Coordinates of N, CA and C in Angstrom, one line a residue:
Q1040 N 0.4 -23.7 19.1 CA -0.5 -23.0 18.1 C 0.4 -22.3 17.1
K1041 N 0.1 -22.6 15.8 CA 0.8 -22.0 14.7 C 0.3 -20.6 14.4
V1042 N 1.2 -19.6 14.3 CA 0.9 -18.3 14.0 C 1.0 -18.1 12.5
E1043 N 0.0 -17.5 11.8 CA 0.0 -17.3 10.4 C 0.7 -16.0 10.1
E1044 N 1.7 -16.0 9.2 CA 2.4 -14.8 8.8 C 1.6 -14.1 7.7
V1045 N 1.4 -12.8 7.8 CA 0.8 -12.0 6.8 C 1.7 -10.9 6.4
S1046 N 1.8 -10.7 5.1 CA 2.6 -9.6 4.5 C 1.6 -8.7 3.7
I1047 N 1.8 -7.4 3.9 CA 0.9 -6.5 3.2 C 1.7 -5.5 2.4
G1048 N 1.4 -5.3 1.1 CA 2.1 -4.3 0.3 C 1.0 -3.6 -0.6
S1049 N 1.5 -2.7 -1.4 CA 0.6 -2.0 -2.3 C 1.2 -2.2 -3.7
G1050 N 0.3 -1.8 -4.7 CA 0.7 -2.0 -6.1 C -0.2 -1.2 -7.0
F1051 N 0.1 -1.3 -8.3 CA -0.8 -0.6 -9.2 C -1.1 -1.5 -10.4
V1052 N -2.2 -1.2 -11.1 CA -2.6 -2.0 -12.2 C -1.8 -1.5 -13.4
L1053 N -1.1 -2.4 -14.1 CA -0.2 -2.0 -15.2 C -1.0 -1.9 -16.5
D1054 N -1.9 -2.9 -16.7 CA -2.7 -2.9 -18.0 C -4.0 -3.6 -17.8
S1055 N -4.9 -3.5 -18.8 CA -6.2 -4.0 -18.7 C -6.3 -5.5 -18.7
S1056 N -5.2 -6.2 -18.9 CA -5.2 -7.7 -18.9 C -5.2 -8.2 -17.5
G1057 N -5.1 -7.3 -16.5 CA -5.1 -7.7 -15.1 C -3.7 -7.9 -14.5
V1058 N -2.7 -7.2 -15.1 CA -1.3 -7.3 -14.5 C -1.2 -6.2 -13.5
V1059 N -0.7 -6.6 -12.3 CA -0.5 -5.7 -11.2 C 1.0 -5.7 -10.8
V1060 N 1.6 -4.5 -10.6 CA 3.0 -4.4 -10.2 C 3.0 -4.2 -8.7
T1061 N 3.9 -4.9 -8.0 CA 4.1 -4.7 -6.6 C 5.6 -5.0 -6.3
N1062 N 6.0 -5.0 -5.0 CA 7.3 -5.3 -4.6 C 7.5 -6.8 -4.5
E1063 N 8.6 -7.3 -4.9 CA 8.9 -8.8 -4.9 C 8.9 -9.3 -3.4
H1064 N 9.4 -8.5 -2.5 CA 9.5 -9.0 -1.1 C 8.1 -9.3 -0.5
V1065 N 7.1 -8.6 -1.0 CA 5.7 -8.9 -0.6 C 5.3 -10.3 -1.1
L1066 N 5.8 -10.7 -2.2 CA 5.4 -12.0 -2.9 C 6.3 -13.2 -2.5
R1067 N 7.3 -12.9 -1.8 CA 8.3 -13.9 -1.6 C 7.7 -15.2 -1.0
D1068 N 8.1 -16.3 -1.6 CA 7.7 -17.7 -1.1 C 6.2 -18.0 -1.3
V1069 N 5.5 -17.3 -2.1 CA 4.1 -17.6 -2.4 C 3.9 -17.6 -3.9
S1070 N 2.8 -18.2 -4.4 CA 2.4 -18.2 -5.8 C 1.0 -17.6 -6.0
D1071 N 0.2 -17.6 -4.9 CA -1.1 -17.0 -5.0 C -1.3 -16.0 -3.9
V1072 N -2.0 -14.9 -4.2 CA -2.2 -13.8 -3.2 C -3.6 -13.3 -3.3
K1073 N -4.1 -12.6 -2.4 CA -5.3 -11.9 -2.4 C -5.0 -10.4 -2.6
L1074 N -5.8 -9.7 -3.4 CA -5.6 -8.3 -3.6 C -6.9 -7.6 -3.1
G1075 N -6.7 -6.5 -2.3 CA -7.8 -5.7 -1.9 C -7.9 -4.5 -2.8
L1076 N -9.1 -4.2 -3.4 CA -9.2 -3.1 -4.2 C -9.8 -1.9 -3.4
L1077 N -9.6 -0.7 -3.9 CA -10.1 0.5 -3.2 C -11.7 0.5 -3.1
D1078 N -12.4 -0.2 -4.0 CA -13.8 -0.2 -3.9 C -14.3 -1.3 -2.9
G1079 N -13.4 -1.9 -2.2 CA -13.8 -2.9 -1.1 C -13.7 -4.3 -1.6
R1080 N -13.6 -4.6 -2.8 CA -13.6 -6.0 -3.3 C -12.2 -6.6 -3.0
T1081 N -12.3 -7.9 -2.8 CA -11.0 -8.7 -2.6 C -11.0 -9.7 -3.7
V1082 N -9.9 -9.8 -4.5 CA -9.8 -10.7 -5.6 C -8.5 -11.6 -5.5
D1083 N -8.6 -12.7 -6.2 CA -7.4 -13.6 -6.2 C -6.4 -13.2 -7.3
G1084 N -5.2 -13.4 -7.0 CA -4.1 -13.2 -8.0 C -3.1 -14.3 -8.0
T1085 N -2.4 -14.4 -9.1 CA -1.3 -15.4 -9.2 C 0.0 -14.7 -9.6
V1086 N 1.0 -15.0 -8.9 CA 2.3 -14.4 -9.2 C 2.8 -14.9 -10.5
V1087 N 3.2 -14.0 -11.4 CA 3.6 -14.5 -12.8 C 5.0 -14.1 -13.1
A1088 N 5.6 -13.2 -12.3 CA 7.0 -12.9 -12.5 C 7.5 -12.2 -11.2
R1089 N 8.9 -12.4 -11.0 CA 9.5 -11.7 -9.9 C 11.0 -11.5 -10.2
D1090 N 11.4 -10.3 -9.7 CA 12.8 -10.0 -9.9 C 13.3 -9.5 -8.5
R1091 N 14.0 -10.5 -7.8 CA 14.4 -10.2 -6.4 C 15.4 -9.1 -6.4
D1092 N 16.4 -9.1 -7.3 CA 17.4 -8.1 -7.3 C 16.8 -6.6 -7.4
N1093 N 15.8 -6.4 -8.1 CA 15.2 -5.1 -8.3 C 13.9 -4.9 -7.5
D1094 N 13.5 -6.0 -6.7 CA 12.3 -5.9 -5.8 C 11.1 -5.6 -6.6
I1095 N 10.9 -6.2 -7.7 CA 9.7 -6.0 -8.5 C 9.0 -7.4 -8.7
G1096 N 7.6 -7.4 -8.5 CA 6.9 -8.6 -8.7 C 5.6 -8.3 -9.6
L1097 N 5.2 -9.2 -10.4 CA 4.0 -9.1 -11.2 C 3.0 -10.1 -10.8
I1098 N 1.7 -9.7 -10.7 CA 0.6 -10.5 -10.3 C -0.4 -10.4 -11.5
R1099 N -1.1 -11.6 -11.8 CA -2.1 -11.5 -12.8 C -3.4 -11.8 -12.1
V1100 N -4.4 -11.0 -12.3 CA -5.8 -11.1 -11.8 C -6.6 -11.5 -13.0
K1101 N -7.4 -12.6 -12.9 CA -8.2 -13.0 -14.0 C -9.7 -13.0 -13.7
G1102 N -10.5 -12.7 -14.7 CA -11.9 -12.8 -14.5 C -12.7 -11.6 -14.1
I1103 N -11.9 -10.5 -13.7 CA -12.6 -9.3 -13.4 C -11.9 -8.1 -14.1
P1104 N -12.6 -7.1 -14.6 CA -11.9 -6.0 -15.2 C -11.3 -5.1 -14.2
L1105 N -10.0 -4.7 -14.4 CA -9.3 -3.8 -13.6 C -8.9 -2.6 -14.5
P1106 N -9.3 -1.4 -14.2 CA -8.9 -0.3 -15.0 C -7.4 -0.1 -14.9
P1107 N -6.6 0.1 -16.0 CA -5.2 0.3 -15.8 C -5.0 1.7 -15.3
S1108 N -3.9 1.9 -14.6 CA -3.5 3.2 -14.2 C -3.0 4.0 -15.4
P1109 N -3.2 5.3 -15.3 CA -2.7 6.2 -16.4 C -1.2 6.2 -16.4
P1110 N -0.6 6.7 -17.5 CA 0.9 6.8 -17.5 C 1.4 7.5 -16.3
L1111 N 2.5 7.1 -15.7 CA 3.1 7.6 -14.5 C 3.6 9.1 -14.8
T1112 N 3.2 10.0 -13.9 CA 3.7 11.3 -14.0 C 4.2 11.8 -12.6
A1113 N 4.7 12.9 -12.5 CA 5.2 13.4 -11.2 C 4.1 13.6 -10.2
S1114 N 2.9 13.8 -10.6 CA 1.8 14.0 -9.7 C 1.2 12.7 -9.2
M1115 N 1.3 11.6 -10.0 CA 0.8 10.3 -9.7 C -0.7 10.3 -9.4
S1116 N -1.4 11.3 -9.9 CA -2.9 11.3 -9.7 C -3.6 10.3 -10.6
G1117 N -4.6 9.7 -10.2 CA -5.4 8.7 -11.0 C -4.8 7.3 -11.0
I1118 N -3.8 7.0 -10.2 CA -3.3 5.7 -10.2 C -4.3 4.7 -9.5
T1119 N -4.5 3.6 -10.2 CA -5.4 2.6 -9.6 C -4.5 1.7 -8.7
V1120 N -4.7 1.9 -7.4 CA -3.9 1.2 -6.4 C -4.6 0.0 -5.9
V1121 N -3.9 -1.0 -5.6 CA -4.4 -2.3 -5.0 C -3.5 -2.6 -3.8
F1122 N -4.1 -3.3 -2.9 CA -3.3 -3.8 -1.7 C -3.2 -5.3 -1.8
V1123 N -1.9 -5.8 -1.6 CA -1.6 -7.2 -1.8 C -1.5 -7.8 -0.5
F1124 N -2.2 -8.9 -0.2 CA -2.1 -9.6 1.0 C -1.6 -11.0 0.8
K1125 N -0.6 -11.4 1.5 CA -0.1 -12.8 1.4 C -0.2 -13.5 2.8
S1126 N -0.5 -14.7 2.8 CA -0.4 -15.4 4.0 C 0.3 -16.7 3.8
G1127 N 1.0 -17.1 4.8 CA 1.8 -18.4 4.6 C 2.3 -18.9 5.9

């Protein structure tokens, strides 16, 4: 029986075009992911950029509006957080 590997990480919405920032190690070896939103929705995303040296990955979500997070501050309040699920 094959066991499916699942990796879970978190991220935030960078801008209203649907770009999400997460860690590259969560996206390693995949090109498509599922994202869980705080309102309970699950949406599909495509990996559009990765930087293994700095452990940064970018995902694009199309077809649904995602509110961008406000500028980062020390308090980090108001950040639109998503959860990234990969299976492979």
